[in-house]
Amino acid sequence: LFDRSWYNRAGVEAVMGYSTKDQREQLYEQLPSFEQHLVDSGIHLFKLWFTVSKQEQKRRFDGRRGDPLKQWKLSPNDELAVKKFAQYGAARDEMLRRTNTPHAPWTVVNSNVKKWARLEAMRHVLHELPYSHKDHDVVRAPEPHVVRAASSLGL
């Protein structure tokens, strides 16, 4: 499973100025063939982007600030991310456009409701994998308003 953290060069590093345009271009140039090699070797590659609305992100961050057990989950980058929501969205859209390929497509998961997002993401993976004794009533296609192909976003 590749989640968005694998692609930080295109997202966090781009928005926060931690990588150069040349470094990002190198990522975009090399990534599709790297992923193709993984798939060609028999690996089932799942790239999941868990998205969250600006309002939900703010609610979660506000909750973390006031909870001594969750404060560690809030970094200085997270605090800046709230102010750069639009830039993160633009970087995400470019990354999805440039790294969404037929052999390694992105799946976007609406994670405003965490539990539902996690369950539907697992359902997606299990639905896509071929295995014997699959119970199609349980591992049916995930709910399309929670899980959908990045290609359906029209980026």
Coordinates of N, CA, C and O in Angstrom, one line a residue:
L1 N 0.8 -1.2 0.0 CA 0.0 0.0 0.0 C 0.9 1.2 0.0 O 1.7 1.4 0.8
F2 N 0.7 2.1 -1.0 CA 1.3 3.4 -1.0 C 0.3 4.4 -0.6 O -0.7 4.6 -1.3
D3 N 0.6 5.1 0.4 CA -0.3 6.2 0.8 C 0.4 7.5 0.4 O 1.5 7.5 -0.1
R4 N -0.2 8.6 0.7 CA 0.3 9.9 0.3 C 1.7 10.2 0.8 O 2.4 11.0 0.2
S5 N 2.1 9.6 2.0 CA 3.4 10.0 2.5 C 4.5 9.6 1.6 O 5.6 10.2 1.7
W6 N 4.3 8.5 0.8 CA 5.3 8.1 -0.1 C 5.6 9.3 -1.1 O 6.7 9.4 -1.7
Y7 N 4.6 10.1 -1.4 CA 4.7 11.1 -2.4 C 4.9 12.5 -1.8 O 4.5 13.5 -2.4
N8 N 5.4 12.6 -0.6 CA 5.6 13.9 0.1 C 6.4 14.9 -0.8 O 6.2 16.1 -0.6
R9 N 7.3 14.4 -1.6 CA 8.1 15.4 -2.4 C 7.1 16.2 -3.3 O 7.4 17.4 -3.5
A10 N 6.0 15.6 -3.7 CA 5.1 16.3 -4.6 C 4.1 17.2 -3.8 O 3.4 18.0 -4.3
G11 N 3.9 16.9 -2.5 CA 2.9 17.6 -1.7 C 3.5 18.5 -0.6 O 3.8 19.7 -0.9
V12 N 3.8 17.9 0.5 CA 4.3 18.7 1.6 C 5.6 19.4 1.3 O 5.8 20.6 1.5
E13 N 6.5 18.7 0.6 CA 7.8 19.3 0.3 C 7.7 20.4 -0.7 O 8.4 21.5 -0.7
A14 N 6.7 20.3 -1.7 CA 6.5 21.3 -2.6 C 5.9 22.6 -2.0 O 6.3 23.7 -2.2
V15 N 4.8 22.4 -1.2 CA 4.1 23.5 -0.6 C 5.0 24.2 0.4 O 5.0 25.5 0.5
M16 N 5.7 23.5 1.2 CA 6.6 24.1 2.3 C 7.9 24.6 1.8 O 8.7 25.1 2.6
G17 N 8.2 24.3 0.5 CA 9.5 24.8 0.0 C 10.7 23.9 0.3 O 11.8 24.4 0.3
Y18 N 10.4 22.7 0.7 CA 11.5 21.8 1.1 C 12.2 21.1 -0.1 O 13.2 20.4 0.1
S19 N 11.6 21.1 -1.3 CA 12.1 20.5 -2.4 C 12.1 21.5 -3.6 O 11.3 22.5 -3.6
T20 N 13.0 21.3 -4.5 CA 13.1 22.2 -5.7 C 12.2 21.7 -6.8 O 11.8 20.5 -6.8
K21 N 11.9 22.6 -7.7 CA 11.1 22.2 -8.9 C 11.8 21.0 -9.6 O 11.2 20.1 -10.1
D22 N 13.2 21.1 -9.7 CA 13.9 20.0 -10.4 C 13.8 18.7 -9.7 O 13.6 17.6 -10.3
Q23 N 13.8 18.7 -8.3 CA 13.6 17.5 -7.6 C 12.2 16.9 -7.8 O 12.1 15.7 -7.9
R24 N 11.2 17.8 -7.9 CA 9.9 17.3 -8.1 C 9.7 16.7 -9.5 O 9.1 15.7 -9.7
E25 N 10.3 17.4 -10.5 CA 10.3 16.9 -11.9 C 11.0 15.5 -12.0 O 10.5 14.6 -12.7
Q26 N 12.0 15.3 -11.2 CA 12.7 14.0 -11.2 C 11.8 13.0 -10.6 O 11.7 11.9 -11.2
L27 N 11.1 13.3 -9.6 CA 10.1 12.4 -9.0 C 9.0 12.0 -10.1 O 8.8 10.8 -10.3
Y28 N 8.5 13.0 -10.7 CA 7.4 12.7 -11.7 C 8.0 12.0 -12.9 O 7.2 11.2 -13.5
E29 N 9.2 12.1 -13.2 CA 9.8 11.4 -14.4 C 10.1 10.0 -14.0 O 9.9 9.0 -14.8
Q30 N 10.6 9.7 -12.8 CA 11.0 8.4 -12.4 C 9.9 7.5 -11.8 O 9.9 6.3 -11.9
L31 N 8.9 8.1 -11.2 CA 7.9 7.4 -10.5 C 7.1 6.4 -11.3 O 6.9 5.2 -10.9
P32 N 6.6 6.8 -12.5 CA 5.8 5.8 -13.2 C 6.5 4.5 -13.6 O 6.0 3.4 -13.5
S33 N 7.8 4.7 -14.0 CA 8.5 3.4 -14.3 C 8.8 2.6 -13.1 O 8.8 1.4 -13.1
F34 N 9.1 3.3 -12.0 CA 9.3 2.5 -10.7 C 8.1 1.7 -10.3 O 8.2 0.5 -10.0
E35 N 6.9 2.4 -10.4 CA 5.7 1.7 -10.1 C 5.4 0.6 -11.1 O 5.0 -0.5 -10.7
Q36 N 5.7 0.8 -12.3 CA 5.5 -0.2 -13.4 C 6.4 -1.5 -13.0 O 5.9 -2.6 -13.2
H37 N 7.6 -1.2 -12.6 CA 8.5 -2.4 -12.2 C 7.9 -3.2 -11.0 O 8.0 -4.4 -11.0
L38 N 7.3 -2.5 -10.1 CA 6.7 -3.2 -8.9 C 5.6 -4.0 -9.4 O 5.4 -5.2 -9.1
V39 N 4.7 -3.5 -10.2 CA 3.5 -4.2 -10.7 C 4.0 -5.4 -11.6 O 3.4 -6.5 -11.5
D40 N 5.0 -5.1 -12.5 CA 5.5 -6.2 -13.4 C 6.1 -7.4 -12.6 O 6.1 -8.5 -13.1
S41 N 6.5 -7.1 -11.4 CA 7.1 -8.1 -10.5 C 6.1 -8.9 -9.8 O 6.4 -9.8 -9.0
G42 N 4.8 -8.5 -10.0 CA 3.7 -9.3 -9.3 C 3.1 -8.6 -8.1 O 2.3 -9.2 -7.4
I43 N 3.6 -7.5 -7.7 CA 3.1 -6.8 -6.6 C 1.8 -6.1 -6.9 O 1.6 -5.5 -8.0
H44 N 0.8 -6.3 -6.0 CA -0.5 -5.5 -6.2 C -0.3 -4.2 -5.5 O -0.1 -4.1 -4.3
L45 N -0.2 -3.1 -6.3 CA 0.1 -1.8 -5.8 C -1.2 -1.0 -5.6 O -2.0 -0.9 -6.5
F46 N -1.5 -0.5 -4.4 CA -2.6 0.3 -4.1 C -2.1 1.6 -3.6 O -1.3 1.7 -2.6
K47 N -2.5 2.7 -4.2 CA -2.2 4.1 -3.8 C -3.5 4.7 -3.4 O -4.4 4.9 -4.1
L48 N -3.5 5.0 -2.1 CA -4.7 5.6 -1.4 C -4.4 7.0 -1.0 O -3.5 7.3 -0.2
W49 N -5.2 7.9 -1.4 CA -5.2 9.3 -1.0 C -6.4 9.6 -0.1 O -7.5 9.6 -0.6
F50 N -6.1 9.7 1.2 CA -7.2 10.0 2.2 C -7.4 11.6 2.2 O -6.5 12.3 2.7
T51 N -8.5 12.0 1.7 CA -8.7 13.5 1.6 C -9.7 13.9 2.8 O -10.4 13.1 3.3
V52 N -9.6 15.1 3.1 CA -10.4 15.7 4.2 C -10.7 17.1 3.9 O -10.0 17.8 3.3
S53 N -11.9 17.5 4.3 CA -12.4 18.9 4.0 C -11.6 19.9 4.9 O -11.1 19.5 6.0
K54 N -11.6 21.1 4.5 CA -10.9 22.1 5.3 C -11.5 22.3 6.6 O -10.8 22.4 7.7
Q55 N -12.9 22.2 6.7 CA -13.6 22.3 8.0 C -13.2 21.2 8.9 O -13.0 21.3 10.1
E56 N -13.2 19.9 8.4 CA -12.9 18.8 9.2 C -11.4 18.8 9.6 O -11.1 18.5 10.8
Q57 N -10.5 19.2 8.8 CA -9.1 19.3 9.2 C -9.0 20.3 10.3 O -8.3 20.0 11.3
K58 N -9.7 21.5 10.2 CA -9.6 22.5 11.3 C -10.2 21.9 12.6 O -9.6 22.1 13.7
R59 N -11.3 21.2 12.5 CA -11.9 20.6 13.7 C -11.0 19.6 14.4 O -10.8 19.6 15.6
R60 N -10.3 18.8 13.6 CA -9.4 17.8 14.1 C -8.2 18.4 14.7 O -7.7 18.0 15.8
F61 N -7.6 19.4 14.1 CA -6.5 20.1 14.6 C -6.8 20.9 15.9 O -6.0 20.8 16.9
D62 N -8.0 21.5 16.0 CA -8.4 22.2 17.2 C -8.6 21.2 18.3 O -8.2 21.4 19.5
G63 N -9.1 20.0 18.0 CA -9.2 18.9 19.0 C -7.9 18.4 19.5 O -7.7 18.2 20.7
R64 N -6.9 18.4 18.7 CA -5.6 17.9 19.1 C -4.9 18.9 20.0 O -4.2 18.6 20.9
R65 N -5.1 20.2 19.6 CA -4.4 21.3 20.4 C -4.9 21.2 21.9 O -4.1 21.4 22.8
G66 N -6.1 20.9 22.1 CA -6.7 20.8 23.5 C -6.6 19.5 24.2 O -7.0 19.4 25.3
D67 N -6.0 18.5 23.5 CA -6.0 17.2 24.1 C -4.5 16.8 24.4 O -3.8 16.6 23.5
P68 N -4.2 16.7 25.7 CA -2.8 16.3 26.0 C -2.3 15.0 25.5 O -1.1 14.8 25.2
L69 N -3.3 14.1 25.2 CA -2.9 12.8 24.6 C -2.7 12.8 23.1 O -2.2 11.9 22.5
K70 N -3.2 13.9 22.5 CA -3.1 14.0 21.0 C -2.2 15.2 20.5 O -2.0 15.3 19.3
Q71 N -1.7 16.0 21.5 CA -0.9 17.2 21.1 C 0.3 16.8 20.2 O 0.7 17.5 19.3
W72 N 0.8 15.6 20.5 CA 2.0 15.1 19.8 C 1.7 14.9 18.3 O 2.7 14.9 17.5
K73 N 0.5 14.8 17.9 CA 0.1 14.5 16.5 C 0.1 15.8 15.7 O -0.1 15.8 14.5
L74 N 0.3 17.0 16.4 CA 0.2 18.2 15.7 C 1.6 18.9 15.6 O 2.2 19.2 16.6
S75 N 2.1 19.0 14.4 CA 3.4 19.5 14.2 C 3.3 20.9 13.7 O 2.3 21.4 13.3
P76 N 4.5 21.6 13.7 CA 4.5 23.0 13.1 C 4.0 23.0 11.6 O 3.4 23.9 11.2
N77 N 4.4 22.0 10.9 CA 3.9 21.9 9.5 C 2.4 21.8 9.4 O 1.8 22.4 8.5
D78 N 1.8 21.1 10.4 CA 0.3 20.9 10.4 C -0.3 22.3 10.6 O -1.3 22.6 10.0
E79 N 0.3 23.1 11.5 CA -0.3 24.4 11.8 C -0.2 25.3 10.6 O -1.2 26.0 10.3
L80 N 0.8 25.2 9.8 CA 1.0 26.0 8.6 C 0.0 25.4 7.5 O -0.4 26.2 6.6
A81 N -0.2 24.1 7.5 CA -1.0 23.5 6.5 C -2.4 24.1 6.4 O -3.0 24.2 5.4
V82 N -3.0 24.5 7.6 CA -4.3 25.1 7.6 C -4.3 26.3 6.8 O -5.3 26.6 6.1
K83 N -3.3 27.1 6.9 CA -3.2 28.4 6.2 C -2.9 28.1 4.7 O -3.1 29.0 3.9
K84 N -2.4 27.0 4.3 CA -2.0 26.7 2.9 C -2.9 25.6 2.3 O -2.5 24.9 1.4
F85 N -4.1 25.5 2.8 CA -5.0 24.5 2.3 C -5.2 24.5 0.8 O -5.1 23.4 0.1
A86 N -5.3 25.7 0.2 CA -5.5 25.8 -1.3 C -4.2 25.3 -2.0 O -4.3 24.6 -3.0
Q87 N -3.0 25.7 -1.5 CA -1.8 25.3 -2.1 C -1.6 23.7 -2.0 O -1.1 23.1 -3.0
Y88 N -2.0 23.2 -0.9 CA -1.9 21.7 -0.8 C -2.9 21.0 -1.8 O -2.5 20.0 -2.4
G89 N -4.0 21.6 -1.9 CA -5.0 21.1 -2.9 C -4.4 21.1 -4.3 O -4.6 20.2 -5.1
A90 N -3.8 22.2 -4.7 CA -3.2 22.4 -6.0 C -2.1 21.4 -6.2 O -1.9 20.7 -7.3
A91 N -1.2 21.2 -5.2 CA -0.1 20.2 -5.3 C -0.7 18.8 -5.4 O -0.1 18.0 -6.1
R92 N -1.7 18.5 -4.6 CA -2.3 17.2 -4.7 C -2.9 16.9 -6.1 O -2.6 15.9 -6.6
D93 N -3.6 17.9 -6.6 CA -4.1 17.7 -8.0 C -3.1 17.5 -9.0 O -3.2 16.6 -9.9
E94 N -2.0 18.2 -8.9 CA -0.9 18.0 -9.9 C -0.3 16.6 -9.7 O 0.0 15.9 -10.7
M95 N -0.1 16.2 -8.4 CA 0.5 14.9 -8.2 C -0.4 13.8 -8.7 O 0.0 12.8 -9.3
L96 N -1.7 13.9 -8.4 CA -2.6 12.9 -8.9 C -2.6 12.9 -10.4 O -2.6 11.8 -11.0
R97 N -2.6 14.0 -11.1 CA -2.6 14.1 -12.5 C -1.4 13.4 -13.1 O -1.5 12.6 -14.1
R98 N -0.2 13.6 -12.5 CA 1.0 13.2 -13.1 C 1.5 11.8 -12.6 O 2.4 11.2 -13.2
T99 N 0.8 11.2 -11.6 CA 1.2 9.9 -11.1 C 0.1 8.9 -11.2 O 0.3 7.8 -10.7
N100 N -1.1 9.3 -11.7 CA -2.2 8.3 -11.8 C -2.0 7.7 -13.2 O -2.3 8.3 -14.2
T101 N -1.7 6.4 -13.1 CA -1.4 5.7 -14.4 C -2.3 4.4 -14.4 O -2.8 4.0 -13.4
P102 N -2.5 3.8 -15.6 CA -3.3 2.6 -15.7 C -2.7 1.5 -14.8 O -3.5 0.7 -14.2
H103 N -1.4 1.4 -14.8 CA -0.8 0.3 -14.0 C -0.7 0.6 -12.5 O -0.5 -0.3 -11.7
A104 N -0.8 1.9 -12.1 CA -0.8 2.3 -10.7 C -1.7 3.4 -10.5 O -1.3 4.6 -10.3
P105 N -3.0 3.2 -10.5 CA -4.0 4.3 -10.3 C -4.1 4.7 -8.8 O -3.9 3.9 -7.9
W106 N -4.5 5.9 -8.7 CA -4.8 6.4 -7.3 C -6.2 6.2 -7.0 O -7.1 6.3 -7.9
T107 N -6.5 5.9 -5.8 CA -7.8 5.8 -5.2 C -8.0 6.9 -4.2 O -7.1 7.0 -3.3
V108 N -9.0 7.7 -4.3 CA -9.2 8.8 -3.4 C -10.3 8.4 -2.4 O -11.4 7.9 -2.7
V109 N -10.0 8.6 -1.1 CA -10.9 8.2 0.0 C -11.3 9.4 0.8 O -10.5 10.1 1.3
N110 N -12.6 9.7 0.8 CA -13.1 10.8 1.6 C -13.0 10.3 3.1 O -13.7 9.4 3.5
S111 N -12.2 11.0 3.8 CA -11.9 10.6 5.2 C -12.5 11.6 6.2 O -12.0 11.6 7.4
N112 N -13.5 12.3 5.9 CA -14.2 13.2 6.8 C -14.7 12.4 8.0 O -14.7 12.9 9.1
V113 N -15.2 11.2 7.7 CA -15.6 10.3 8.8 C -14.6 9.1 8.8 O -14.6 8.2 8.0
K114 N -13.6 9.2 9.8 CA -12.5 8.3 9.8 C -12.8 6.8 9.7 O -12.3 6.1 9.0
K115 N -13.8 6.4 10.6 CA -14.1 5.0 10.7 C -14.6 4.5 9.3 O -14.2 3.4 8.8
W116 N -15.5 5.2 8.7 CA -16.1 4.9 7.4 C -15.0 4.8 6.4 O -15.0 3.9 5.5
A117 N -14.1 5.8 6.4 CA -13.0 5.8 5.4 C -12.2 4.6 5.5 O -11.8 4.0 4.5
R118 N -11.8 4.2 6.7 CA -10.9 3.1 6.9 C -11.6 1.8 6.5 O -11.0 1.0 5.8
L119 N -12.9 1.6 6.8 CA -13.6 0.4 6.5 C -13.8 0.3 4.9 O -13.6 -0.7 4.3
E120 N -14.1 1.4 4.3 CA -14.3 1.4 2.9 C -13.0 1.3 2.1 O -13.0 0.7 1.0
A121 N -11.9 1.8 2.6 CA -10.6 1.6 2.0 C -10.2 0.1 2.1 O -9.7 -0.4 1.1
M122 N -10.5 -0.5 3.2 CA -10.2 -2.0 3.3 C -11.1 -2.8 2.4 O -10.6 -3.7 1.7
R123 N -12.3 -2.3 2.3 CA -13.2 -3.0 1.3 C -12.7 -2.9 -0.1 O -12.8 -3.8 -0.9
H124 N -12.2 -1.7 -0.4 CA -11.7 -1.5 -1.8 C -10.5 -2.5 -2.1 O -10.5 -3.1 -3.1
V125 N -9.6 -2.5 -1.2 CA -8.4 -3.4 -1.4 C -8.9 -4.9 -1.5 O -8.5 -5.6 -2.4
L126 N -9.7 -5.3 -0.6 CA -10.2 -6.7 -0.6 C -11.0 -7.0 -1.9 O -11.0 -8.1 -2.4
H127 N -11.8 -6.0 -2.3 CA -12.6 -6.2 -3.5 C -11.7 -6.3 -4.8 O -12.0 -7.1 -5.7
E128 N -10.6 -5.6 -4.8 CA -9.7 -5.6 -6.0 C -8.8 -6.8 -6.0 O -8.4 -7.2 -7.1
L129 N -8.5 -7.4 -4.9 CA -7.5 -8.5 -4.9 C -8.2 -9.8 -5.2 O -9.3 -10.1 -4.8
P130 N -7.6 -10.6 -6.1 CA -8.1 -11.9 -6.4 C -7.7 -12.9 -5.3 O -6.6 -13.1 -5.0
Y131 N -8.7 -13.6 -4.8 CA -8.4 -14.7 -3.8 C -9.6 -15.6 -3.8 O -10.7 -15.2 -4.1
S132 N -9.3 -16.8 -3.4 CA -10.4 -17.8 -3.4 C -11.3 -17.6 -2.2 O -10.9 -17.0 -1.2
H133 N -12.5 -18.1 -2.3 CA -13.5 -18.0 -1.2 C -13.8 -16.6 -0.8 O -14.2 -16.3 0.3
K134 N -13.7 -15.7 -1.8 CA -14.1 -14.3 -1.5 C -15.6 -14.2 -1.3 O -16.4 -14.7 -2.1
D135 N -16.0 -13.6 -0.3 CA -17.5 -13.4 0.0 C -17.8 -12.0 -0.6 O -17.6 -11.0 0.0
H136 N -18.5 -12.1 -1.8 CA -18.8 -10.9 -2.5 C -19.8 -10.0 -1.8 O -20.0 -8.8 -2.2
D137 N -20.6 -10.6 -0.9 CA -21.5 -9.8 -0.1 C -20.8 -8.9 0.8 O -21.2 -7.8 1.2
V138 N -19.7 -9.3 1.3 CA -18.9 -8.6 2.3 C -17.9 -7.6 1.6 O -17.7 -6.5 1.9
V139 N -17.2 -8.2 0.6 CA -16.2 -7.4 -0.1 C -16.7 -6.9 -1.5 O -16.0 -6.9 -2.4
R140 N -17.9 -6.3 -1.4 CA -18.4 -5.7 -2.6 C -17.6 -4.4 -2.9 O -16.8 -4.0 -2.1
A141 N -17.9 -3.8 -4.0 CA -17.3 -2.5 -4.3 C -17.6 -1.5 -3.2 O -18.7 -1.5 -2.6
P142 N -16.7 -0.7 -2.8 CA -16.9 0.3 -1.8 C -17.9 1.4 -2.2 O -18.2 1.5 -3.3
E143 N -18.4 2.1 -1.2 CA -19.4 3.2 -1.4 C -18.7 4.2 -2.3 O -17.6 4.8 -1.9
P144 N -19.3 4.6 -3.4 CA -18.6 5.5 -4.3 C -18.5 7.0 -3.8 O -17.7 7.7 -4.2
H145 N -19.3 7.3 -2.8 CA -19.2 8.7 -2.2 C -18.1 8.7 -1.1 O -17.7 9.8 -0.6
V146 N -17.5 7.5 -0.8 CA -16.4 7.5 0.1 C -15.1 7.1 -0.7 O -14.0 7.7 -0.4
V147 N -15.2 6.2 -1.6 CA -14.0 5.7 -2.3 C -14.2 5.8 -3.8 O -15.2 5.3 -4.3
R148 N -13.3 6.4 -4.5 CA -13.5 6.5 -5.9 C -12.1 6.7 -6.6 O -11.1 7.1 -6.0
A149 N -12.1 6.3 -7.9 CA -10.9 6.4 -8.7 C -10.5 7.9 -8.9 O -11.4 8.7 -9.1
A150 N -9.2 8.2 -8.8 CA -8.8 9.6 -9.0 C -9.2 10.0 -10.4 O -9.5 11.2 -10.6
S151 N -9.2 9.1 -11.3 CA -9.6 9.5 -12.7 C -11.0 10.0 -12.8 O -11.3 10.8 -13.7
S152 N -11.8 9.7 -11.8 CA -13.2 10.2 -11.9 C -13.3 11.6 -11.4 O -14.4 12.2 -11.5
L153 N -12.3 12.2 -10.9 CA -12.3 13.6 -10.4 C -12.2 14.6 -11.5 O -12.4 15.8 -11.2
G154 N -11.8 14.2 -12.7 CA -11.7 15.2 -13.8 C -10.5 16.2 -13.6 O -10.7 17.3 -14.0
L155 N -9.4 15.7 -13.1 CA -8.3 16.6 -12.9 C -7.5 16.8 -14.2 O -7.2 16.1 -14.9

